[in-house]
Amino acid sequence: MVTVFSKNNCIQCKMTKRFLEEHNIAFIEHNIDEQPEFIENLKAEGFLATPVVKLPDGNAFTGFRPDRLSALA
């Protein structure tokens, strides 16, 4: 399952979620504005911006990356 860490008013977050929905890729979303308990963990992993997309294989990336997301479709 893909996990997306997002924020309110984040254009790249919205684009990432829209891409996943349009390609019928199941995902879980954690909004760090509403669930701040995830922030420290993301920072500890080196992420400083949203969206953070964690893939089922354990890899993760940040930003809207249709090239990486397409591989899931």
Short mmCIF file of N, CA and C in Angstrom, two decimals:
data_model
loop_
_atom_site.label_atom_id
_atom_site.label_comp_id
_atom_site.label_asym_id
_atom_site.label_seq_id
_atom_site.Cartn_x
_atom_site.Cartn_y
_atom_site.Cartn_z
N MET A 1 0.84 -1.19 0.00
CA MET A 1 0.00 0.00 0.00
C MET A 1 0.88 1.24 0.00
N VAL A 2 0.54 2.20 -0.82
CA VAL A 2 1.24 3.48 -0.89
C VAL A 2 0.76 4.36 0.26
N THR A 3 1.69 5.07 0.89
CA THR A 3 1.34 6.02 1.93
C THR A 3 1.79 7.40 1.50
N VAL A 4 0.88 8.37 1.60
CA VAL A 4 1.17 9.76 1.22
C VAL A 4 1.07 10.63 2.47
N PHE A 5 2.16 11.33 2.77
CA PHE A 5 2.16 12.31 3.84
C PHE A 5 1.99 13.67 3.19
N SER A 6 0.92 14.37 3.54
CA SER A 6 0.58 15.62 2.87
C SER A 6 0.37 16.74 3.88
N LYS A 7 0.14 17.94 3.33
CA LYS A 7 -0.19 19.12 4.14
C LYS A 7 -1.35 19.83 3.47
N ASN A 8 -2.04 20.66 4.24
CA ASN A 8 -3.08 21.52 3.67
C ASN A 8 -2.43 22.53 2.73
N ASN A 9 -3.16 22.93 1.71
CA ASN A 9 -2.70 23.96 0.76
C ASN A 9 -1.40 23.60 0.07
N CYS A 10 -1.17 22.34 -0.17
CA CYS A 10 0.04 21.85 -0.85
C CYS A 10 -0.36 21.39 -2.26
N ILE A 11 0.05 22.15 -3.26
CA ILE A 11 -0.33 21.84 -4.64
C ILE A 11 0.23 20.49 -5.08
N GLN A 12 1.51 20.22 -4.78
CA GLN A 12 2.10 18.95 -5.19
C GLN A 12 1.41 17.77 -4.50
N CYS A 13 0.96 17.99 -3.27
CA CYS A 13 0.22 16.94 -2.55
C CYS A 13 -1.09 16.63 -3.29
N LYS A 14 -1.80 17.68 -3.67
CA LYS A 14 -3.07 17.50 -4.38
C LYS A 14 -2.85 16.80 -5.71
N MET A 15 -1.80 17.18 -6.43
CA MET A 15 -1.51 16.57 -7.72
C MET A 15 -1.15 15.09 -7.54
N THR A 16 -0.40 14.77 -6.51
CA THR A 16 -0.02 13.38 -6.25
C THR A 16 -1.25 12.54 -5.94
N LYS A 17 -2.10 13.04 -5.06
CA LYS A 17 -3.31 12.29 -4.69
C LYS A 17 -4.23 12.13 -5.89
N ARG A 18 -4.37 13.18 -6.71
CA ARG A 18 -5.21 13.09 -7.90
C ARG A 18 -4.66 12.04 -8.86
N PHE A 19 -3.34 12.02 -9.06
CA PHE A 19 -2.73 11.04 -9.95
C PHE A 19 -3.04 9.62 -9.46
N LEU A 20 -2.85 9.38 -8.17
CA LEU A 20 -3.11 8.05 -7.62
C LEU A 20 -4.58 7.65 -7.79
N GLU A 21 -5.48 8.59 -7.52
CA GLU A 21 -6.92 8.30 -7.68
C GLU A 21 -7.27 8.01 -9.13
N GLU A 22 -6.75 8.82 -10.06
CA GLU A 22 -7.06 8.64 -11.49
C GLU A 22 -6.54 7.33 -12.03
N HIS A 23 -5.48 6.80 -11.42
CA HIS A 23 -4.90 5.54 -11.88
C HIS A 23 -5.29 4.36 -10.99
N ASN A 24 -6.29 4.58 -10.15
CA ASN A 24 -6.82 3.51 -9.27
C ASN A 24 -5.73 2.84 -8.44
N ILE A 25 -4.83 3.65 -7.91
CA ILE A 25 -3.77 3.14 -7.04
C ILE A 25 -4.20 3.43 -5.60
N ALA A 26 -4.38 2.38 -4.83
CA ALA A 26 -4.82 2.55 -3.45
C ALA A 26 -3.72 3.21 -2.62
N PHE A 27 -4.13 4.12 -1.76
CA PHE A 27 -3.16 4.78 -0.89
C PHE A 27 -3.81 5.20 0.41
N ILE A 28 -2.95 5.36 1.41
CA ILE A 28 -3.37 5.89 2.71
C ILE A 28 -2.76 7.28 2.81
N GLU A 29 -3.54 8.23 3.29
CA GLU A 29 -3.03 9.59 3.44
C GLU A 29 -2.92 9.95 4.91
N HIS A 30 -1.82 10.59 5.25
CA HIS A 30 -1.63 11.17 6.58
C HIS A 30 -1.34 12.65 6.36
N ASN A 31 -2.27 13.50 6.81
CA ASN A 31 -2.09 14.94 6.69
C ASN A 31 -1.35 15.43 7.93
N ILE A 32 -0.11 15.91 7.74
CA ILE A 32 0.70 16.27 8.90
C ILE A 32 0.24 17.57 9.58
N ASP A 33 -0.62 18.34 8.90
CA ASP A 33 -1.23 19.49 9.58
C ASP A 33 -2.25 19.01 10.61
N GLU A 34 -2.93 17.91 10.28
CA GLU A 34 -3.95 17.36 11.17
C GLU A 34 -3.41 16.24 12.06
N GLN A 35 -2.28 15.65 11.66
CA GLN A 35 -1.66 14.56 12.41
C GLN A 35 -0.17 14.88 12.61
N PRO A 36 0.14 15.88 13.44
CA PRO A 36 1.53 16.33 13.58
C PRO A 36 2.45 15.29 14.21
N GLU A 37 1.91 14.21 14.72
CA GLU A 37 2.76 13.17 15.30
C GLU A 37 3.69 12.52 14.27
N PHE A 38 3.40 12.70 12.98
CA PHE A 38 4.24 12.12 11.93
C PHE A 38 5.43 13.01 11.55
N ILE A 39 5.41 14.27 11.95
CA ILE A 39 6.42 15.23 11.49
C ILE A 39 7.83 14.84 11.91
N GLU A 40 8.02 14.53 13.17
CA GLU A 40 9.37 14.22 13.66
C GLU A 40 9.96 13.00 12.96
N ASN A 41 9.14 12.00 12.73
CA ASN A 41 9.61 10.79 12.05
C ASN A 41 10.05 11.11 10.62
N LEU A 42 9.26 11.91 9.92
CA LEU A 42 9.62 12.29 8.55
C LEU A 42 10.92 13.09 8.53
N LYS A 43 11.07 14.02 9.47
CA LYS A 43 12.32 14.80 9.56
C LYS A 43 13.51 13.89 9.85
N ALA A 44 13.30 12.92 10.73
CA ALA A 44 14.38 11.98 11.08
C ALA A 44 14.82 11.17 9.87
N GLU A 45 13.89 10.95 8.93
CA GLU A 45 14.21 10.21 7.70
C GLU A 45 14.78 11.13 6.63
N GLY A 46 14.90 12.42 6.94
CA GLY A 46 15.53 13.36 6.00
C GLY A 46 14.56 14.12 5.12
N PHE A 47 13.27 13.98 5.35
CA PHE A 47 12.29 14.68 4.51
C PHE A 47 11.95 16.03 5.12
N LEU A 48 12.01 17.07 4.29
CA LEU A 48 11.75 18.42 4.76
C LEU A 48 10.60 19.08 4.03
N ALA A 49 9.99 18.37 3.06
CA ALA A 49 8.89 18.93 2.28
C ALA A 49 7.86 17.84 2.00
N THR A 50 6.65 18.26 1.69
CA THR A 50 5.60 17.33 1.31
C THR A 50 5.29 17.52 -0.16
N PRO A 51 4.69 16.53 -0.80
CA PRO A 51 4.31 15.25 -0.22
C PRO A 51 5.51 14.31 -0.07
N VAL A 52 5.41 13.44 0.90
CA VAL A 52 6.34 12.32 1.02
C VAL A 52 5.53 11.08 0.64
N VAL A 53 6.02 10.34 -0.35
CA VAL A 53 5.33 9.15 -0.83
C VAL A 53 6.17 7.94 -0.47
N LYS A 54 5.60 7.05 0.34
CA LYS A 54 6.28 5.81 0.71
C LYS A 54 5.65 4.68 -0.09
N LEU A 55 6.51 3.94 -0.79
CA LEU A 55 6.07 2.88 -1.67
C LEU A 55 6.03 1.54 -0.93
N PRO A 56 5.27 0.58 -1.47
CA PRO A 56 5.18 -0.73 -0.81
C PRO A 56 6.52 -1.44 -0.68
N ASP A 57 7.48 -1.13 -1.56
CA ASP A 57 8.79 -1.80 -1.50
C ASP A 57 9.73 -1.17 -0.47
N GLY A 58 9.25 -0.14 0.24
CA GLY A 58 10.07 0.50 1.26
C GLY A 58 10.76 1.76 0.80
N ASN A 59 10.83 1.99 -0.50
CA ASN A 59 11.42 3.23 -1.01
C ASN A 59 10.47 4.40 -0.77
N ALA A 60 11.03 5.59 -0.75
CA ALA A 60 10.22 6.79 -0.54
C ALA A 60 10.83 7.95 -1.32
N PHE A 61 9.99 8.91 -1.66
CA PHE A 61 10.45 10.12 -2.35
C PHE A 61 9.54 11.28 -1.97
N THR A 62 9.99 12.47 -2.31
CA THR A 62 9.20 13.65 -2.02
C THR A 62 8.87 14.39 -3.31
N GLY A 63 7.78 15.14 -3.27
CA GLY A 63 7.36 15.91 -4.44
C GLY A 63 6.42 15.13 -5.34
N PHE A 64 5.88 15.84 -6.33
CA PHE A 64 5.00 15.20 -7.33
C PHE A 64 5.89 14.59 -8.39
N ARG A 65 5.92 13.27 -8.44
CA ARG A 65 6.82 12.54 -9.35
C ARG A 65 6.00 11.57 -10.21
N PRO A 66 5.34 12.06 -11.25
CA PRO A 66 4.55 11.15 -12.08
C PRO A 66 5.38 10.03 -12.68
N ASP A 67 6.69 10.26 -12.89
CA ASP A 67 7.55 9.20 -13.41
C ASP A 67 7.61 8.03 -12.44
N ARG A 68 7.73 8.33 -11.14
CA ARG A 68 7.78 7.27 -10.14
C ARG A 68 6.41 6.66 -9.89
N LEU A 69 5.38 7.51 -9.91
CA LEU A 69 4.00 7.04 -9.65
C LEU A 69 3.50 6.15 -10.79
N SER A 70 3.90 6.44 -12.02
CA SER A 70 3.44 5.65 -13.16
C SER A 70 3.85 4.19 -13.05
N ALA A 71 4.97 3.93 -12.40
CA ALA A 71 5.43 2.56 -12.25
C ALA A 71 4.49 1.73 -11.38
N LEU A 72 3.64 2.40 -10.61
CA LEU A 72 2.70 1.70 -9.73
C LEU A 72 1.42 1.33 -10.44
N ALA A 73 1.11 2.01 -11.55
CA ALA A 73 -0.16 1.82 -12.24
C ALA A 73 -0.23 0.49 -12.96
#
